[in-house]
Coordinates of C-alpha atoms in Angstrom, one line a residue:
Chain A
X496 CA 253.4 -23.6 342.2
X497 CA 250.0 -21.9 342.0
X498 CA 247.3 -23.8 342.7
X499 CA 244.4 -24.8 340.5
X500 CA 241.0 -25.1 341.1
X501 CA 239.5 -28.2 340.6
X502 CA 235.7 -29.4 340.1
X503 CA 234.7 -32.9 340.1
X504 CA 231.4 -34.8 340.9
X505 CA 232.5 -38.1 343.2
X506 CA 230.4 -39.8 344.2
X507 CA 227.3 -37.9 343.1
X508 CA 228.4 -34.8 344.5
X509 CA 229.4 -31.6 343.0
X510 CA 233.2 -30.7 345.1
X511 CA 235.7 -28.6 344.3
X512 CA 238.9 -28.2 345.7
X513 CA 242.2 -26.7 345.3
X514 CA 245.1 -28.5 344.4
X515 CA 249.2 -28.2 343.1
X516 CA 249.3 -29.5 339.7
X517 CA 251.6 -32.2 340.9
X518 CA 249.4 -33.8 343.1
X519 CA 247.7 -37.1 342.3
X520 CA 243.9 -37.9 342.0
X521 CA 244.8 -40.5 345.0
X522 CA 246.2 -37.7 347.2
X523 CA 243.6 -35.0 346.6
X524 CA 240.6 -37.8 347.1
X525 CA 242.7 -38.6 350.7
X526 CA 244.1 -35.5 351.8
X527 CA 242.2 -32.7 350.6
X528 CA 238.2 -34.7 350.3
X529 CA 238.8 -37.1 352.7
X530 CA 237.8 -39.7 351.1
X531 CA 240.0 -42.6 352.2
X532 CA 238.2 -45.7 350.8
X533 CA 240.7 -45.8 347.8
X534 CA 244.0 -46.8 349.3
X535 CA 247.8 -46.0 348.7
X536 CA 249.4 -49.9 348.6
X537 CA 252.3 -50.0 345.9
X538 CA 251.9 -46.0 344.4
X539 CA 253.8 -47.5 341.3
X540 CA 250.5 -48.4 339.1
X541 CA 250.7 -52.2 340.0
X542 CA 248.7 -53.4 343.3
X543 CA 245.4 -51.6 342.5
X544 CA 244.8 -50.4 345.9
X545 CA 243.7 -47.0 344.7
X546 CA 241.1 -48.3 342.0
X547 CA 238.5 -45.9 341.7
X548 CA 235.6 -45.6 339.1
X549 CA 236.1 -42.6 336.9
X550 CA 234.0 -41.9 333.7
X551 CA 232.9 -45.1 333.6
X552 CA 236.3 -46.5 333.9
X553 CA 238.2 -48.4 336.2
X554 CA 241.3 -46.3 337.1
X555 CA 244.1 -46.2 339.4
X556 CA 244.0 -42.7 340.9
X557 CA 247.6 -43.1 341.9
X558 CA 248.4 -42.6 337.8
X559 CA 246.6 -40.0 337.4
X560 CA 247.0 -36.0 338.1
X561 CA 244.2 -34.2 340.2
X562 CA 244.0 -31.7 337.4
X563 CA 243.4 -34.5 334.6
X564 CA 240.8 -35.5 336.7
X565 CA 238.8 -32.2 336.5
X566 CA 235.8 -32.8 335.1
X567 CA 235.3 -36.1 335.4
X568 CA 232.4 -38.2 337.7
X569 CA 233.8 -40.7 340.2
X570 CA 233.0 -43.1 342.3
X571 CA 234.9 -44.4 344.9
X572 CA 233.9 -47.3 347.4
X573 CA 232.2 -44.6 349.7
X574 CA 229.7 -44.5 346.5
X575 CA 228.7 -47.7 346.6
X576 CA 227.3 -48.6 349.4
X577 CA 227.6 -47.9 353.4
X578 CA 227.3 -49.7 356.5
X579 CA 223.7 -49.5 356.1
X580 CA 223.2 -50.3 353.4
X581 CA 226.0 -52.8 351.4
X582 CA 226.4 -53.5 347.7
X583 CA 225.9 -56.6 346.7
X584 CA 229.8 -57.0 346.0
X585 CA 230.3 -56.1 349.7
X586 CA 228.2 -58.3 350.9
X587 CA 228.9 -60.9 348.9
X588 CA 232.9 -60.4 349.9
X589 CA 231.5 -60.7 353.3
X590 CA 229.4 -64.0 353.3
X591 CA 232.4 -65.7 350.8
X592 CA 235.1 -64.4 353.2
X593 CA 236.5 -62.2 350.0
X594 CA 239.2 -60.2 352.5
X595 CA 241.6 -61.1 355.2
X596 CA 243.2 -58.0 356.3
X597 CA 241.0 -55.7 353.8
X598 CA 243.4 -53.3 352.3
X599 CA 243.0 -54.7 349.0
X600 CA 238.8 -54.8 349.5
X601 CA 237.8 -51.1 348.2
X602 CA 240.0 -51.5 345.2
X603 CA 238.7 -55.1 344.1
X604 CA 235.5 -53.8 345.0
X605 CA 235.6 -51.1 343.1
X606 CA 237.2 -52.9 339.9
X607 CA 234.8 -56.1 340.3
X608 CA 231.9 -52.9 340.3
X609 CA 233.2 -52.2 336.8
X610 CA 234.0 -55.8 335.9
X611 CA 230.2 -56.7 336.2
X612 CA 228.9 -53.5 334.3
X613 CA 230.7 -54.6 331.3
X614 CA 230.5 -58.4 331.3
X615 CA 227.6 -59.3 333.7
X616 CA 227.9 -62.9 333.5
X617 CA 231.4 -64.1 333.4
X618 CA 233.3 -67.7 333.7
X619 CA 236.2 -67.7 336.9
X620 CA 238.4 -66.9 334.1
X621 CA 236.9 -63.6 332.6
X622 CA 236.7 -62.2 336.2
X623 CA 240.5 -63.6 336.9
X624 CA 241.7 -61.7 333.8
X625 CA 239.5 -58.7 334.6
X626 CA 240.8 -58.1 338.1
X627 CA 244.4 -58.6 336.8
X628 CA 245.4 -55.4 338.3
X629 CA 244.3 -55.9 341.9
X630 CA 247.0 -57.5 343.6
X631 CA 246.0 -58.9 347.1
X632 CA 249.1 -59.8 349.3
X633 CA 247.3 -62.4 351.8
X634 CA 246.8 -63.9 348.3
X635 CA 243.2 -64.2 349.4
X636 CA 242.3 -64.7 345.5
X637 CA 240.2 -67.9 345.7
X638 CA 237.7 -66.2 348.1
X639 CA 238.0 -63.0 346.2
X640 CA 237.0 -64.8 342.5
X641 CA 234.0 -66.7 344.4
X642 CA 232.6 -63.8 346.0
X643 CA 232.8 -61.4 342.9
X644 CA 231.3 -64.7 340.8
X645 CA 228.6 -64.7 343.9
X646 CA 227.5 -61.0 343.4
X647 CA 227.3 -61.9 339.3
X648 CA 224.9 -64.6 340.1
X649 CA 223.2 -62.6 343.1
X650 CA 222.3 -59.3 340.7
X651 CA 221.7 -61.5 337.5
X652 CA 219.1 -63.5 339.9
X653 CA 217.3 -60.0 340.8
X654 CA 217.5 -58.6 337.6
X655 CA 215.3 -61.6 336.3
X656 CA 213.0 -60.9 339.7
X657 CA 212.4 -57.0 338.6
X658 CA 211.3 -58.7 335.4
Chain B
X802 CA 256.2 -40.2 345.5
X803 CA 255.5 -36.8 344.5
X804 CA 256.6 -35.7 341.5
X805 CA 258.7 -32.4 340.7
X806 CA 256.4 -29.1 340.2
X807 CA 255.0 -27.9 336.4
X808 CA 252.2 -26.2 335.7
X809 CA 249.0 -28.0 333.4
X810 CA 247.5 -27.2 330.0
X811 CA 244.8 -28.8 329.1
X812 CA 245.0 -26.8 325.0
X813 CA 241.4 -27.8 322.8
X814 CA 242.6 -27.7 320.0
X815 CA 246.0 -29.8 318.7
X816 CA 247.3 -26.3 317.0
X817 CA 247.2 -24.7 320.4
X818 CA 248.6 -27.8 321.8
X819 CA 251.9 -27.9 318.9
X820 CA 252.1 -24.1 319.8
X821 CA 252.8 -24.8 323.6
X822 CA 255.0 -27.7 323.1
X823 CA 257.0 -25.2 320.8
X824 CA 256.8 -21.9 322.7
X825 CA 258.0 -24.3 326.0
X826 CA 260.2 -26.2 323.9
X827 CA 262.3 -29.0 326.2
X828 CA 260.6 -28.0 329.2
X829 CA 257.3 -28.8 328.1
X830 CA 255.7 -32.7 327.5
X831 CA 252.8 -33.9 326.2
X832 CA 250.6 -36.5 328.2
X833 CA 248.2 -39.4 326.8
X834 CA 246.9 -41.4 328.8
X835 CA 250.4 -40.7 331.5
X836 CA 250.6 -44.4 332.1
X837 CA 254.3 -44.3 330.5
X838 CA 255.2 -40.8 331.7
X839 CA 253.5 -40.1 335.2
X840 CA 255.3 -43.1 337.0
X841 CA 258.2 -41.7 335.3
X842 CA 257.7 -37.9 336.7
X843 CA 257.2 -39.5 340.2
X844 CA 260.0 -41.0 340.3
X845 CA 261.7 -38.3 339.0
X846 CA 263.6 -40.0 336.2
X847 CA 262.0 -36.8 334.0
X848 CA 262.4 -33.2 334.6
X849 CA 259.8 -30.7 333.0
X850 CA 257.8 -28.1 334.2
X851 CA 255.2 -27.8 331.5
X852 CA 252.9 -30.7 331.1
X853 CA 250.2 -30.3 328.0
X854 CA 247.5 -32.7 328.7
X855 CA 245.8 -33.5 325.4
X856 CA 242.3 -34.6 326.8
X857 CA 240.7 -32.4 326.1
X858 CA 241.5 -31.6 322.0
X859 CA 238.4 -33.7 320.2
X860 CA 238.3 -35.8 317.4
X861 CA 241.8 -37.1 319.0
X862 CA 239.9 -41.2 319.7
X863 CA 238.2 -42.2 316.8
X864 CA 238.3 -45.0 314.9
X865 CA 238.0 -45.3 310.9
X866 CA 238.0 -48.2 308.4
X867 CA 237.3 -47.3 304.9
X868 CA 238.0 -49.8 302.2
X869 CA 240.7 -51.6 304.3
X870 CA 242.4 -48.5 305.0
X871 CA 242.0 -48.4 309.5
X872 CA 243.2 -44.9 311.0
X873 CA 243.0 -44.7 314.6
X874 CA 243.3 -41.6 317.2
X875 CA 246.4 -41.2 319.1
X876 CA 243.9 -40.7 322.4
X877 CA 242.2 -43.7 321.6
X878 CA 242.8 -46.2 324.4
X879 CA 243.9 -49.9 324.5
X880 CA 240.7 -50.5 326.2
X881 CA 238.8 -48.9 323.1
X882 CA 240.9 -50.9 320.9
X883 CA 239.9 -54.0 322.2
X884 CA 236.2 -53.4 322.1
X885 CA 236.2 -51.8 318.8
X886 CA 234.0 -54.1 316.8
X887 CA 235.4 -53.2 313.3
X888 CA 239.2 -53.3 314.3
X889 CA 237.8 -57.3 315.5
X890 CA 236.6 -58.2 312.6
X891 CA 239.1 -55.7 309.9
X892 CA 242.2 -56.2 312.2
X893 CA 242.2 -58.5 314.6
X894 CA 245.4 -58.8 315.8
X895 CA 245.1 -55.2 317.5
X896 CA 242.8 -56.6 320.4
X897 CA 244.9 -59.7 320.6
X898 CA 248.0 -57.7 321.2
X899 CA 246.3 -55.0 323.4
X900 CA 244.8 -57.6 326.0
X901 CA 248.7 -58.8 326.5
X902 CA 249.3 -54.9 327.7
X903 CA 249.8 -54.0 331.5
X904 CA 246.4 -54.9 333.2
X905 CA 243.0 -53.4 332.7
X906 CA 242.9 -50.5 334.8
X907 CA 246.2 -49.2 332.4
X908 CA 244.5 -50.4 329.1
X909 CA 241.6 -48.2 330.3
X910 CA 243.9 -45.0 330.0
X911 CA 246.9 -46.2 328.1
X912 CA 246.5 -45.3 324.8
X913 CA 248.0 -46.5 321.3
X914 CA 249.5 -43.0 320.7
X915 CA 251.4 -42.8 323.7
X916 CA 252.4 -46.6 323.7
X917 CA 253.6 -45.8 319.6
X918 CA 255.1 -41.7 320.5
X919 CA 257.0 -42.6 323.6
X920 CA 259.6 -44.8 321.9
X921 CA 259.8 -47.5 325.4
X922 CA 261.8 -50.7 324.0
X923 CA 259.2 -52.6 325.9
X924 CA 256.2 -51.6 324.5
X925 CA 254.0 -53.8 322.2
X926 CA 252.4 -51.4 319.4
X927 CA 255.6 -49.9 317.8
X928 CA 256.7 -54.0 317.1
X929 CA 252.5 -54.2 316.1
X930 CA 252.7 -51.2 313.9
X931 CA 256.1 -52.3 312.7
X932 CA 254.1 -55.4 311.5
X933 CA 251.5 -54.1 309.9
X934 CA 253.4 -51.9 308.3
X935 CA 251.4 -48.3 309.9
X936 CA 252.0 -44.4 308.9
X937 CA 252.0 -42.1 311.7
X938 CA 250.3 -38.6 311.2
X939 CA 252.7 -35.8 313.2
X940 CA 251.6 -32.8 313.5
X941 CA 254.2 -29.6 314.2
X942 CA 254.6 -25.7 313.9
X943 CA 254.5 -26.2 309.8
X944 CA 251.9 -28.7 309.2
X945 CA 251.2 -32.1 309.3
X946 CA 253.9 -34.8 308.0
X947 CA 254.4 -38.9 307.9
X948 CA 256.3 -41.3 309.1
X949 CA 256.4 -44.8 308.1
X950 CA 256.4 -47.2 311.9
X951 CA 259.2 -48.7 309.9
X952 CA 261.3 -45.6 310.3
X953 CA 260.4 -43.9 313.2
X954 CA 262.6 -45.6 315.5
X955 CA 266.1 -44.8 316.4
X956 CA 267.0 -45.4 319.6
X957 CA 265.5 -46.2 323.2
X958 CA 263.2 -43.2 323.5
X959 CA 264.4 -41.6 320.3
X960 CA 262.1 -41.4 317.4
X961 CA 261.8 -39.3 314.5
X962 CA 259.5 -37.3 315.9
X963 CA 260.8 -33.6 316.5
X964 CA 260.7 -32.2 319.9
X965 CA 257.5 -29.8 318.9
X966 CA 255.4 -32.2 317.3
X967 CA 252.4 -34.1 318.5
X968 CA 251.9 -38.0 317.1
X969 CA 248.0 -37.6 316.1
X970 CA 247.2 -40.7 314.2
X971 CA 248.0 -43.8 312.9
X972 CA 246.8 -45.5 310.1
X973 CA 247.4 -49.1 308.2
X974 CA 245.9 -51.3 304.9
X975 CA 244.5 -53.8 306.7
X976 CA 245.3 -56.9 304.2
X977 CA 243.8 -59.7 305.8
X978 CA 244.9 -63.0 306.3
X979 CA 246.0 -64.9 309.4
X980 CA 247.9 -63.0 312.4
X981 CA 249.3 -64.2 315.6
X982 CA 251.5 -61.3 318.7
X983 CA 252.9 -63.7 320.7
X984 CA 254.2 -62.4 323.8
X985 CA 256.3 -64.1 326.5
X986 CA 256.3 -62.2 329.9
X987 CA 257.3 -63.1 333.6
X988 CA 253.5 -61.9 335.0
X989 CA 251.0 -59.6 334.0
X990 CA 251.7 -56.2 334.2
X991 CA 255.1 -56.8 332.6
X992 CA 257.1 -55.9 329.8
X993 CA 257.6 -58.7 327.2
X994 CA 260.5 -60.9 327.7
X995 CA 260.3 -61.6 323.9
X996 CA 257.0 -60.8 321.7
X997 CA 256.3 -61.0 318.0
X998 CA 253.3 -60.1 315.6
X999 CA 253.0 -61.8 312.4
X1000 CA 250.8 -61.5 309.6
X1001 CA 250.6 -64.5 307.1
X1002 CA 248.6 -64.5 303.4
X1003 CA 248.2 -68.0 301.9
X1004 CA 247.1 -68.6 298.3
X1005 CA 247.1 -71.6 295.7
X1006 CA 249.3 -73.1 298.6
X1007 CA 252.2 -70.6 298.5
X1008 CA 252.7 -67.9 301.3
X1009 CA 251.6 -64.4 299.1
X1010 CA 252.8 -61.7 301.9
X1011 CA 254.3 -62.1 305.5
X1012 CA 255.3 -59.5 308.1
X1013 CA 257.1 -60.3 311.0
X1014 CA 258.3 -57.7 313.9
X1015 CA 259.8 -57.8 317.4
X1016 CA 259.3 -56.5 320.8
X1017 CA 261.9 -55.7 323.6
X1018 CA 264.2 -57.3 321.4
X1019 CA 266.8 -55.0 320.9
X1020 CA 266.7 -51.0 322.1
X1021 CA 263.9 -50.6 319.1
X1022 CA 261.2 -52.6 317.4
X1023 CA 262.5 -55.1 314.8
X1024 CA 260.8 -55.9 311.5
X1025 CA 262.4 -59.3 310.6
X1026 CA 263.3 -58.8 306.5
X1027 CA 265.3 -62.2 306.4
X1028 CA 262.3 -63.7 308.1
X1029 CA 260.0 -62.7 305.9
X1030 CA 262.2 -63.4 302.7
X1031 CA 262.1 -66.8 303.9
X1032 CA 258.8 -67.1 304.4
X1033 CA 257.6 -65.4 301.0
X1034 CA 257.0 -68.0 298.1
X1035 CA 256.9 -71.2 300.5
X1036 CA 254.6 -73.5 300.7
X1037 CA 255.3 -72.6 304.0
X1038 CA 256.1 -76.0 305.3
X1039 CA 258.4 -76.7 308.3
X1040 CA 261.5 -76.3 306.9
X1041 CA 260.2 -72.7 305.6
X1042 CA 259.4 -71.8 309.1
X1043 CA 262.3 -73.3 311.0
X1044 CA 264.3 -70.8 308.6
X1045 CA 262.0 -67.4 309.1
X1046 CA 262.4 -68.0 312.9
X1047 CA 266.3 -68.5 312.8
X1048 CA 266.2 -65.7 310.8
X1049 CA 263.9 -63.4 312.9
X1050 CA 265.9 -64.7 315.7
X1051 CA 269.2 -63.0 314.1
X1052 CA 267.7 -59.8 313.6
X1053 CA 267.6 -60.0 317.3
X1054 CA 269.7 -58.4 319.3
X1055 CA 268.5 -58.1 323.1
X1056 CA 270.9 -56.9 326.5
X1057 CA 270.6 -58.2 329.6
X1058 CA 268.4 -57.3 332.3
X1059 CA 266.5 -58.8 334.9
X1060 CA 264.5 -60.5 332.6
X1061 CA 267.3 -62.9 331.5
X1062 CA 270.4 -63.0 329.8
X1063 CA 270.8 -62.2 326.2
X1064 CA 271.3 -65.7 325.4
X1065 CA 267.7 -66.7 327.0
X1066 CA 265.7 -63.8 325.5
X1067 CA 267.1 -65.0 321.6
X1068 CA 265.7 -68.4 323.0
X1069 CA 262.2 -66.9 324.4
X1070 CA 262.5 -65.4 320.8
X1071 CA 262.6 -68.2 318.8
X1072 CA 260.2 -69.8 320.9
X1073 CA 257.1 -66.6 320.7
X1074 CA 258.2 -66.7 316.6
X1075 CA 257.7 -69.9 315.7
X1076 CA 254.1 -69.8 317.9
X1077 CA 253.5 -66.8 316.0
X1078 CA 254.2 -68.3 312.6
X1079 CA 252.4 -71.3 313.2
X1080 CA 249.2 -69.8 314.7
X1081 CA 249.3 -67.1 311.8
X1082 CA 249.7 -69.8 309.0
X1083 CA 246.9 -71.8 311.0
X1084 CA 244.5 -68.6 310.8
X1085 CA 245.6 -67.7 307.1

C-alpha cells in the first residue's frame, strides 16, 4: 500500500513523516519519530500504556490510525517535562513513590496531565474514575491516586502564589 | 497487531462521503471515532480495504435542543455528551449512561453515532435510544431517510441501515420526568452484564408515560412493552413495579458467555430493572 504523508505538531513541533495507512499513531510516534515515552502494554485499548494527549484529549494512540491523526497537536510525556526540568506530576510521582517498575508512568502521567486541566481540584474519587483507563499491573494505585492528588494541591498552591 | 492493508479517505463533505461508501460498496467502511471497529481491523475479525474516516465532514458534532426536541451529531463524542450542559439539564440520563461506557480515554473518541450505527449487542445507546424513543437521520445515494431506534435493529450487527448509507443524526422529544440506566458490569471497560434505562412521568399520583429498554440482553436492544403496560396507569406502587420487572425480565432473552449463564444475566436483569424503576420513580 502507498504511503501517505503525514503532518503533525507533537510536542510543539512541526514533523512529518510517512506512513502505511494501517499503521497506528502508537507505532508511527515509536518507530518512525522515535518517540518512545508512550508505551505498547496491552495494544487492545484497555491498559492505557499508550496515553498520549491529542487535541486536547486524552487518547490511546494504539486505537487510533497514523492518518486520523494528521492534523492534530500532541503531546506525549517527552512534552512535558525532561530530566531537567520535571512536571509537577513527575515529580510529584517521584516524592509519593507513584511507580514501581514505571511502564505504566508516561501513560498515567499523561492522562493525570489531562485529568487536572479539566477538573483541577478533584476528591480521590474523581481522579480514581478519571484514570479508569490506566491500568497499572504492580497495582501500584494507592501511590499513584496520592501523587496525582499531590500535584492538584502542588499547582492549585502556585496558581494562588502567581496571584 | 497490525491490521490488514486499505487505503484512507478523509471525504469533507457527507455527500462525498455516501458517494465512496457506494462507489466501494462492501469493501469500503465508515469510521467514527474507530473505538468499535479499529480493535476489530487489528485483530482481523473485518476485512476491507477502503476505510472513509468521517473527521473531517463539519457540522457532523453539534448539539441542538429546541423546544424539547434534542438532535445530536453522529461525530459527537461520549465525552461531549457528558459535558454538554443542555443535554444535563434537557436529558439527563444521556451523561448518566455515557459515564458507564468503556473508560475515559474511549469516551473521548467514542462517539454516539458509532455506538448507535454499529449494531454491537453490548453497546449502551441503541437500549438508551430505544428508551427514549430516538429517530435516526441516514443519509444515502438518494437522500436523506428515518429510522425509528425502535426499528433499526435486527440482528447482532444488522441494522436497517443499507450498506451505502451514513447514520448522521439522532434526535429525541425530550419529555421530562425521572430517568434511571442501570448498568451491571464485571469492571470498567466492560460490556454490560445486564443494563436498563427507564424513563418515568408521575402525575395526580398515577404513572402518565414509562419507557423501559435493555442492554446485552438478547442479540439486540429490547424495549420492554409488557413492562411498560404494567407500569402505565399505576400508582406505581410495589406491586406495579414487581410486575414491570417480571415483565421486562421476559422480554429478555440473553445466551451464554463468559459473563454468565443465561439464567444469571435474567437475574442481573431483574436486579438493574427494578434499580432503574425505583430511582426513575424517585426522580419523577
Amino acid at each position: 500500500m502507498e504511503k501517505m504523508h503525514l503532518k503533525m505538531k507533537v510536542n510543539g513541533e512541526d514533523v512529518e513523516t510517512l506512513a502505511e495507512p494501517r499503521e497506528l499513531l502508537i507505532h508511527v510516534l515509536r518507530e518512525r519519530l522515535n518517540i518512545t515515552g508512550p508505551h505498547i502494554g496491552c495494544e487492545t485499548s484497555h491498559c492505557g500504556a499508550c496515553t498520549i494527549d491529542m487535541d486536547g484529549k486524552s487518547v490511546k494512540s494504539c486505537t487510533v490510525f497514523a492518518a486520523q491523526a494528521s492534523g492534530a497537536d500532541i503531546t506525549t510525556i517527552e512534552g512535558l517535562g525532561n530530566p531537567d526540568s520535571l512536571h509537577v506530576l513527575q515529580e510529584m510521582f517521584k516524592e509519593h513513590h507513584g511507580l514501581q517498575c514505571g511502564f505504566c508512568t508516561p501513560g498515567m502521567i499523561t492522562r493525570a496531565y489531562r485529568l487536572l486541566k479539566e477538573n483541577p481540584d478533584p476528591t480521590e474519587e474523581e481522579v480514581r474514575f478519571g484514570m479508569a483507563g490506566n491500568l497499572c499491573r504492580c497495582t501500584g494505585y494507592q501511590n499513584i491516586v496520592k501523587a496525582i492528588l499531590a500535584a492538584a494541591a502542588e499547582m492549585n498552591a502556585a496558581k494562588e502564589a502567581a496571584q | 497487531m497490525i491490521p490488514a492493508a486499505f487505503e484512507y479517505h478523509r471525504p469533507d463533505t457527507v455527500e462525498d462521503a455516501v458517494k465512496l461508501i457506494s462507489d466501494l460498496g462492501d469493501e469500503a467502511r465508515v469510521v467514527a471515532g474507530g473505538h468499535s471497529l479499529i480493535p476489530m481491523m487489528k485483530l482481523r475479525l473485518t476485512g476491507l480495504s477502503h476505510l472513509v474516516d468521517l473527521q473531517g465532514i463539519g457540522g457532523l458534532d453539534n448539539i441542538s435542543i429546541s423546544n424539547g426536541t434534542v438532535t445530536i451529531g453522529a461525530m459527537t463524542t461520549q465525552h461531549e455528551l457528558i459535558v454538554h450542559s443542555g443535554l444535563a439539564t434537557t436529558a439527563p440520563i444521556i451523561a448518566e449512561a455515557a459515564l458507564q461506557i468503556a473508560d475515559p480515554q474511549v469516551r473521548y473518541m467514542g462517539t454516539i453515532g458509532g455506538n448507535v450505527a454499529n449494531g454491537d449487542p453490548g453497546n449502551d445507546m441503541p437500549g438508551l435510544m430505544q428508551c427514549l424513543d430516538a429517530t435516526y437521520t441516514l443519509v444515502g445515494p438518494n437522500g436523506e431517510r428515518s429510522v425509528k431506534a425502535r426499528d433499526f435493529y435486527e440482528a447482532a450487527y444488522f441494522t436497517a441501515r443499507e450498506e451505502d448509507e451514513i447514520l448522521t443524526s439522532i434526535s429525541f422529544e425530550s419529555g421530562g420526568g425521572g430517568y434511571a440506566y442501570e448498568k451491571q458490569k464485571r469492571k470498567i471497560g466492560d460490556y454490560a452484564t445486564a443494563a436498563a434505562g427507564v424513563l418515568v412521568k408521575i402525575s395526580d399520583g398515577k404513572c402518565s408515560a414509562a419507557s423501559i429498554a435493555l442492554t446485552n440482553l438478547a442479540d439486540t436492544p429490547i424495549y420492554c412493552e409488557a413492562g411498560v403496560a404494567a407500569l402505565l396507569g399505576s400508582s406505581p406502587d410495589a406491586d406495579a413495579v414487581t410486575a414491570a420487572v417480571k415483565a421486562s425480565v421476559d422480554a429478555a432473552d440473553p445466551s451464554e458467555d463468559n459473563r454468565g449463564p443465561a439464567e444469571f444475566k435474567k437475574h442481573a436483569a431483574g436486579v438493574v430493572i427494578r434499580r432503574a424503576i425505583e430511582r426513575a420513580i424517585e426522580r419523577a
